[in-house]
C-alpha cells in the first residue's frame, strides 16, 4: 500500500542538499504567501464569504471542537486509505473541490489545466467546475489517468444543460455534481466593495463560449461580441431546481448524479428517494448564505439520512487532521478547496500537488500514530465532540 506519509522523508532528504519547499507545508504560511502573490480581485473572490463571514469562519473553527482518540498496541505500520466511489477504486479519499475561479488563480490564466495536472501527479481527482478558463474536455485530458468529476451549474435553458452534461459524459467524467444553492449569488461584501464579479468581465466562461448550444443561442461568434455573450450567460445562469427536476436531471446522462449543497438529514433522505447516486454535504464555504451551522457539525445527520449512498464533504478542510475527522464522522470522500488554490497561485500545478501531498501525508501519519490502519478503523473509532 502507498506510504503517503513518506512525503515528509522526501522533504527532509531534499533539505540535506539545501533544498527547502518552494511552497509552505503549513496552512498559515501558505495563506500569507498566497495573499502576497495573488491579485486582490482574485484573492477577494477566493477568500471572501457571505455577509460578515460568520458561517465561513465557523466551517473552519468547528473542527477544533472535534477530537480523535488514539488506540495503542495496534499495527498501523501500513495504512489503507483507498475508497470505492461510483465504481472506482481510488487510492485516497481526497478530491479537489470545484472552485469557479481556479482558472485565474495562475498567472497564465490556465489554472484549471494546472489543477488537472496536479490531479495527474497525485492521483487525487479534480471536480472540475462549469466556470472555467479552459473547456471541460481539455481539463479532463490534462488529468491523465486520474479520473475526474464534473460540477454543473444548471442553466435555465434545458438544451444548454443537456449539452454541458453530454459533453462531460462524452469526455469521460465519472459523475455529474449538481450544485443546488447557487441559482442566485449570495451577499458578498468583499466583492461588492470592489465591484468584483469575474464572470461579468468575461472570466471563467469558456465552457459556455465553446458550447454549440450556447453559440446557437448567441447567434454570432463570441469574438468581437463579448458583451453580448456575457449578457446571454448572465440571463441563462441559475435554474431553480426542485425535487421534481430529479427525473429530468437523471434523463440527461447515464453517469451518477451527485447533489451538492445537502445539509439536512431529511433532504438527504429525499435525495435517496428521488434517485440520487451521491450526496455532497456543503454550504458552499459560507459564500452563499450567512448565519448557518458549520458543515462538519451537520455531516453526521446527512450521513445518517444518506443510507448506503456515498457522502462527499468539503467545508473547512485545511489539514490532514481535518480530513481524518471528516472521515470519522462518516464522509466517504473529502474535498480540499482553498488550500490547493493557494498552491496554484504560488507554483502552478507543482504547487497544488505539493499542498495536496502535504495534507495527505499528515492524514496518513495521523492514522499511523493513532493506531488506525484503515479508514474503516477511523470510522469505527469515530470523532468525539470536545466539552
Coordinates of C-alpha atoms in Angstrom, one line a residue:
X1 CA 0.0 0.0 0.0
X2 CA 1.2 3.5 -0.7
X3 CA 3.1 5.2 2.1
X4 CA 1.8 8.8 1.7
X5 CA 3.4 9.9 5.0
X6 CA 6.7 9.2 3.3
X7 CA 6.5 12.6 1.7
X8 CA 8.0 14.1 4.8
X9 CA 11.1 12.0 4.2
X10 CA 11.4 13.4 0.7
X11 CA 11.2 16.9 2.2
X12 CA 13.8 16.1 4.9
X13 CA 16.1 14.4 2.3
X14 CA 15.9 17.4 0.0
X15 CA 16.8 19.7 2.9
X16 CA 20.0 17.8 3.4
X17 CA 21.0 19.1 0.0
X18 CA 20.0 22.6 0.9
X19 CA 16.6 22.4 -0.9
X20 CA 13.7 23.7 1.1
X21 CA 10.0 23.5 0.0
X22 CA 9.1 26.2 -2.6
X23 CA 5.6 26.2 -1.2
X24 CA 5.0 26.1 2.6
X25 CA 3.8 22.9 4.2
X26 CA 1.6 24.6 6.8
X27 CA -1.6 26.4 6.1
X28 CA -0.9 29.7 7.9
X29 CA 2.3 30.4 6.0
X30 CA 0.7 29.2 2.8
X31 CA -2.1 31.8 3.2
X32 CA 0.4 34.5 4.0
X33 CA 2.5 33.8 0.9
X34 CA -0.6 33.5 -1.3
X35 CA -2.0 36.8 -0.1
X36 CA 1.2 38.5 -1.2
X37 CA 1.2 36.8 -4.6
X38 CA -2.4 36.9 -5.7
X39 CA -4.1 39.9 -7.4
X40 CA -6.6 41.5 -5.0
X41 CA -9.6 40.7 -7.2
X42 CA -8.7 37.0 -7.3
X43 CA -7.8 36.8 -3.6
X44 CA -11.0 38.5 -2.5
X45 CA -13.1 36.1 -4.6
X46 CA -11.2 33.1 -3.3
X47 CA -11.2 34.2 0.4
X48 CA -14.5 36.0 0.6
X49 CA -17.7 34.8 2.2
X50 CA -21.3 35.9 2.6
X51 CA -22.2 38.7 5.0
X52 CA -19.8 39.2 7.8
X53 CA -18.4 35.7 7.0
X54 CA -19.5 34.1 10.3
X55 CA -20.6 30.9 8.7
X56 CA -17.4 30.7 6.6
X57 CA -15.4 31.1 9.8
X58 CA -17.5 28.5 11.7
X59 CA -16.8 26.0 9.0
X60 CA -13.2 26.2 9.9
X61 CA -13.3 26.7 13.7
X62 CA -15.8 23.9 14.3
X63 CA -13.1 21.3 13.5
X64 CA -11.4 22.4 16.7
X65 CA -14.5 21.1 18.7
X66 CA -14.0 17.6 17.4
X67 CA -11.2 15.3 18.5
X68 CA -9.8 11.8 17.8
X69 CA -8.8 9.2 20.5
X70 CA -5.6 7.3 19.7
X71 CA -5.6 3.5 20.1
X72 CA -2.3 1.8 21.1
X73 CA -0.8 -1.6 20.5
X74 CA -2.2 -1.7 17.0
X75 CA -0.1 -2.5 14.0
X76 CA -0.6 0.6 11.8
X77 CA 2.7 0.3 10.0
X78 CA 0.8 0.1 6.8
X79 CA -2.3 2.2 6.1
X80 CA -5.1 1.6 3.6
X81 CA -6.5 4.9 2.5
X82 CA -8.3 3.7 -0.6
X83 CA -12.0 4.2 -1.2
X84 CA -14.7 2.9 -3.6
X85 CA -16.6 5.7 -5.3
X86 CA -19.0 5.3 -8.2
X87 CA -17.4 2.1 -9.3
X88 CA -13.9 3.5 -9.0
X89 CA -11.2 2.3 -6.5
X90 CA -9.3 5.5 -5.6
X91 CA -6.0 5.4 -3.7
X92 CA -7.1 8.1 -1.3
X93 CA -10.3 9.7 0.0
X94 CA -9.2 13.2 -1.2
X95 CA -10.6 15.2 -4.1
X96 CA -10.2 18.7 -5.3
X97 CA -13.3 20.8 -4.9
X98 CA -14.8 22.8 -7.8
X99 CA -13.7 26.4 -7.5
X100 CA -15.2 28.8 -10.0
X101 CA -12.1 31.0 -10.3
X102 CA -9.5 28.2 -10.5
X103 CA -8.7 29.4 -14.0
X104 CA -7.5 32.8 -12.9
X105 CA -5.5 31.5 -9.8
X106 CA -2.4 31.0 -12.0
X107 CA -0.6 33.9 -13.8
X108 CA -1.1 32.3 -17.2
X109 CA -4.9 32.1 -16.8
X110 CA -5.0 28.3 -17.2
X111 CA -5.4 27.3 -13.6
X112 CA -8.0 24.7 -14.5
X113 CA -5.4 22.9 -16.6
X114 CA -2.8 23.2 -13.8
X115 CA -5.3 21.8 -11.2
X116 CA -5.9 18.8 -13.6
X117 CA -2.1 18.4 -13.9
X118 CA -1.9 18.3 -10.1
X119 CA -4.6 15.5 -10.2
X120 CA -2.5 13.6 -12.7
X121 CA 0.6 14.0 -10.5
X122 CA -1.1 12.9 -7.2
X123 CA -3.9 10.6 -8.2
X124 CA -6.3 12.9 -6.4
X125 CA -9.4 13.6 -8.6
X126 CA -10.4 17.1 -9.6
X127 CA -14.1 18.0 -9.5
X128 CA -14.0 20.4 -12.4
X129 CA -16.2 23.5 -12.3
X130 CA -18.6 24.6 -15.0
X131 CA -16.9 28.0 -14.5
X132 CA -13.5 27.6 -16.1
X133 CA -11.0 29.2 -18.4
X134 CA -10.4 26.0 -20.3
X135 CA -13.0 23.7 -21.9
X136 CA -14.0 20.7 -19.7
X137 CA -12.7 18.3 -22.3
X138 CA -9.2 19.8 -22.2
X139 CA -9.3 19.8 -18.4
X140 CA -10.0 16.1 -18.1
X141 CA -7.4 15.3 -20.7
X142 CA -4.8 17.1 -18.6
X143 CA -5.8 14.8 -15.6
X144 CA -4.1 11.9 -17.3
X145 CA -5.1 8.6 -15.8
X146 CA -6.7 10.2 -12.8
X147 CA -10.5 10.2 -13.1
X148 CA -12.5 13.4 -12.8
X149 CA -15.9 14.6 -11.7
X150 CA -17.8 17.5 -13.4
X151 CA -19.7 20.1 -11.4
X152 CA -22.8 21.5 -13.0
X153 CA -24.3 25.0 -12.5
X154 CA -27.6 24.1 -14.1
X155 CA -28.5 26.7 -16.7
X156 CA -32.1 27.9 -17.3
X157 CA -32.1 26.6 -20.9
X158 CA -32.7 22.9 -20.8
X159 CA -30.8 22.3 -24.1
X160 CA -27.7 24.0 -22.8
X161 CA -27.9 21.9 -19.6
X162 CA -28.2 18.8 -21.7
X163 CA -25.2 19.9 -23.8
X164 CA -22.9 20.6 -20.9
X165 CA -23.8 17.2 -19.3
X166 CA -23.5 15.4 -22.6
X167 CA -20.1 16.9 -23.2
X168 CA -18.9 15.9 -19.7
X169 CA -20.1 12.3 -20.2
X170 CA -18.5 12.1 -23.7
X171 CA -15.2 13.5 -22.3
X172 CA -15.1 10.7 -19.7
X173 CA -16.0 12.3 -16.4
X174 CA -17.2 9.8 -13.9
X175 CA -20.1 11.7 -12.2
X176 CA -22.1 14.9 -12.5
X177 CA -22.1 17.0 -9.3
X178 CA -25.2 19.3 -9.4
X179 CA -24.8 22.4 -7.3
X180 CA -28.2 23.3 -5.7
X181 CA -27.5 26.5 -3.8
X182 CA -26.2 28.9 -6.4
X183 CA -29.1 29.8 -8.7
X184 CA -28.6 33.3 -7.2
X185 CA -25.5 34.8 -5.8
X186 CA -25.3 35.4 -2.0
X187 CA -24.4 38.8 -0.5
X188 CA -20.6 39.1 -0.7
X189 CA -19.3 42.4 0.7
X190 CA -15.7 41.8 -0.3
X191 CA -16.7 41.5 -4.0
X192 CA -19.3 44.3 -3.8
X193 CA -17.0 46.8 -2.2
X194 CA -14.5 46.3 -5.1
X195 CA -17.1 45.8 -7.8
X196 CA -15.5 42.4 -8.4
X197 CA -17.5 39.7 -10.3
X198 CA -15.1 37.9 -12.6
X199 CA -17.7 36.4 -14.8
X200 CA -19.2 39.7 -15.7
X201 CA -15.7 40.7 -17.0
X202 CA -15.7 37.5 -19.2
X203 CA -13.5 35.3 -17.0
X204 CA -14.1 31.6 -16.5
X205 CA -16.9 31.3 -19.1
X206 CA -15.0 29.2 -21.6
X207 CA -17.3 26.1 -21.2
X208 CA -20.2 28.3 -22.4
X209 CA -18.2 30.1 -25.1
X210 CA -17.3 26.9 -26.9
X211 CA -20.6 25.1 -26.4
X212 CA -22.6 24.6 -29.6
X213 CA -26.0 25.3 -27.9
X214 CA -24.8 28.5 -26.3
X215 CA -23.3 29.7 -29.6
X216 CA -26.6 28.9 -31.4
X217 CA -28.5 30.9 -28.8
X218 CA -26.0 33.7 -29.1
X219 CA -26.4 33.8 -32.9
X220 CA -22.9 35.2 -33.5
X221 CA -19.3 34.5 -32.7
X222 CA -18.1 35.3 -29.2
X223 CA -15.0 37.0 -30.6
X224 CA -15.9 40.7 -31.2
X225 CA -19.2 40.2 -29.3
X226 CA -18.0 39.6 -25.8
X227 CA -20.6 42.0 -24.0
X228 CA -23.5 40.2 -25.8
X229 CA -22.0 36.8 -24.8
X230 CA -21.6 37.8 -21.2
X231 CA -25.1 39.2 -21.1
X232 CA -26.5 35.9 -22.5
X233 CA -24.6 33.9 -19.9
X234 CA -26.0 36.1 -17.2
X235 CA -29.6 35.6 -18.4
X236 CA -29.1 31.8 -18.7
X237 CA -27.2 31.2 -15.4
X238 CA -29.0 29.7 -12.4
X239 CA -32.0 27.4 -12.8
X240 CA -34.0 27.0 -9.6
X241 CA -34.1 23.2 -9.0
X242 CA -36.7 21.3 -7.1
X243 CA -37.2 17.7 -6.3
X244 CA -39.5 17.5 -9.4
X245 CA -36.4 18.1 -11.5
X246 CA -34.6 15.0 -10.4
X247 CA -36.2 12.8 -13.2
X248 CA -35.1 15.3 -15.8
X249 CA -31.6 15.5 -14.4
X250 CA -31.2 11.7 -14.4
X251 CA -32.6 11.6 -18.0
X252 CA -29.7 13.7 -19.2
X253 CA -27.0 11.1 -18.5
X254 CA -26.1 7.6 -17.5
X255 CA -23.5 9.0 -15.1
X256 CA -24.1 9.1 -11.3
X257 CA -25.9 12.3 -10.2
X258 CA -24.5 13.8 -7.0
X259 CA -26.5 16.6 -5.3
X260 CA -24.2 19.3 -3.9
X261 CA -25.5 21.5 -1.1
X262 CA -27.3 19.0 1.1
X263 CA -27.0 20.0 4.8
X264 CA -30.2 18.4 6.3
X265 CA -30.8 14.8 7.1
X266 CA -34.3 15.0 5.7
X267 CA -33.0 16.4 2.4
X268 CA -30.6 13.5 2.3
X269 CA -33.4 11.1 2.7
X270 CA -35.4 12.9 0.0
X271 CA -32.4 12.7 -2.3
X272 CA -32.2 8.9 -1.8
X273 CA -35.9 8.6 -2.6
X274 CA -35.5 10.7 -5.7
X275 CA -32.8 8.5 -7.1
X276 CA -29.7 10.5 -6.4
X277 CA -26.5 8.5 -6.6
X278 CA -24.5 10.5 -4.2
X279 CA -24.8 13.3 -1.6
X280 CA -22.5 16.2 -1.3
X281 CA -22.7 17.9 2.2
X282 CA -21.7 21.5 1.6
X283 CA -22.8 25.0 2.5
X284 CA -20.7 26.4 -0.3
X285 CA -17.9 27.5 2.0
X286 CA -20.2 30.1 3.6
X287 CA -20.2 32.0 0.4
X288 CA -23.9 31.8 -0.4
X289 CA -25.7 32.2 3.0
X290 CA -24.5 33.5 6.3
X291 CA -25.8 32.6 9.8
X292 CA -25.6 28.9 9.3
X293 CA -24.2 26.0 11.2
X294 CA -20.7 24.7 10.5
X295 CA -20.9 21.9 7.9
X296 CA -18.8 19.5 9.9
X297 CA -21.5 19.6 12.6
X298 CA -24.2 18.9 10.0
X299 CA -22.3 16.0 8.5
X300 CA -23.4 13.2 10.9
X301 CA -27.1 13.8 10.2
X302 CA -26.5 14.0 6.5
X303 CA -24.6 10.7 6.6
X304 CA -27.4 9.1 8.7
X305 CA -30.0 10.3 6.1
X306 CA -28.0 9.1 3.1
X307 CA -28.3 5.4 3.7
X308 CA -25.9 3.5 1.5
X309 CA -25.1 6.4 -0.7
X310 CA -21.6 7.9 -0.7
X311 CA -21.3 11.3 1.0
X312 CA -18.8 13.8 -0.2
X313 CA -17.8 16.6 2.1
X314 CA -15.6 19.7 1.6
X315 CA -16.0 22.5 4.1
X316 CA -13.2 24.0 6.2
X317 CA -10.6 21.3 5.3
X318 CA -7.1 22.8 6.0
X319 CA -5.0 19.9 7.2
X320 CA -4.7 16.2 7.2
X321 CA -6.2 16.0 10.7
X322 CA -9.3 17.7 9.3
X323 CA -9.6 15.0 6.7
X324 CA -9.4 12.3 9.3
X325 CA -12.1 13.9 11.4
X326 CA -14.4 14.2 8.4
X327 CA -13.8 10.5 7.6
X328 CA -14.5 9.6 11.3
X329 CA -17.9 11.4 11.1
X330 CA -18.9 9.4 8.0
X331 CA -17.7 11.2 4.9
X332 CA -16.8 8.9 2.0
X333 CA -14.6 11.4 0.2
X334 CA -13.2 14.7 1.5
X335 CA -12.7 17.7 -0.7
X336 CA -9.9 20.3 -0.5
X337 CA -10.7 23.8 -1.7
X338 CA -8.8 27.0 -0.8
X339 CA -5.5 25.3 0.1
X340 CA -4.9 24.0 -3.4
X341 CA -5.9 27.3 -5.0
X342 CA -3.2 28.9 -3.0
X343 CA -0.7 26.3 -4.2
X344 CA -1.7 27.1 -7.7
X345 CA -1.1 30.8 -7.2
X346 CA 2.4 30.1 -5.8
X347 CA 3.7 27.4 -8.1
X348 CA 1.0 26.3 -10.6
X349 CA 0.4 22.5 -10.9
X350 CA 3.5 21.7 -8.8
X351 CA 2.3 24.0 -6.0
X352 CA -1.1 22.5 -5.9
X353 CA 0.3 18.9 -6.0
X354 CA 2.6 19.8 -3.1
X355 CA -0.2 21.2 -1.0
X356 CA -2.3 18.0 -1.6
X357 CA 0.6 15.8 -0.8
X358 CA 1.2 17.6 2.5
X359 CA -2.4 17.2 3.5
X360 CA -2.4 13.6 2.5
X361 CA 0.9 12.9 4.3
X362 CA -0.4 14.5 7.5
X363 CA -3.6 12.4 7.4
X364 CA -1.6 9.2 6.8
X365 CA 0.8 9.9 9.6
X366 CA -2.1 10.8 12.0
X367 CA -3.7 7.4 11.2
X368 CA -0.3 5.7 11.8
X369 CA 0.3 7.4 15.2
X370 CA -3.3 7.0 16.4
X371 CA -3.4 3.3 15.5
X372 CA -5.9 3.5 12.6
X373 CA -4.6 1.2 9.8
X374 CA -7.6 1.8 7.6
X375 CA -10.5 4.3 7.0
X376 CA -12.8 1.6 8.5
X377 CA -10.8 1.8 11.7
X378 CA -11.1 5.6 11.7
X379 CA -14.9 5.3 11.3
X380 CA -15.1 2.6 14.0
X381 CA -13.4 4.9 16.5
X382 CA -15.3 8.0 15.4
X383 CA -14.7 11.6 16.4
X384 CA -15.7 13.0 19.8
X385 CA -17.1 16.4 20.4
X386 CA -15.0 18.3 23.0
X387 CA -16.6 19.7 26.1

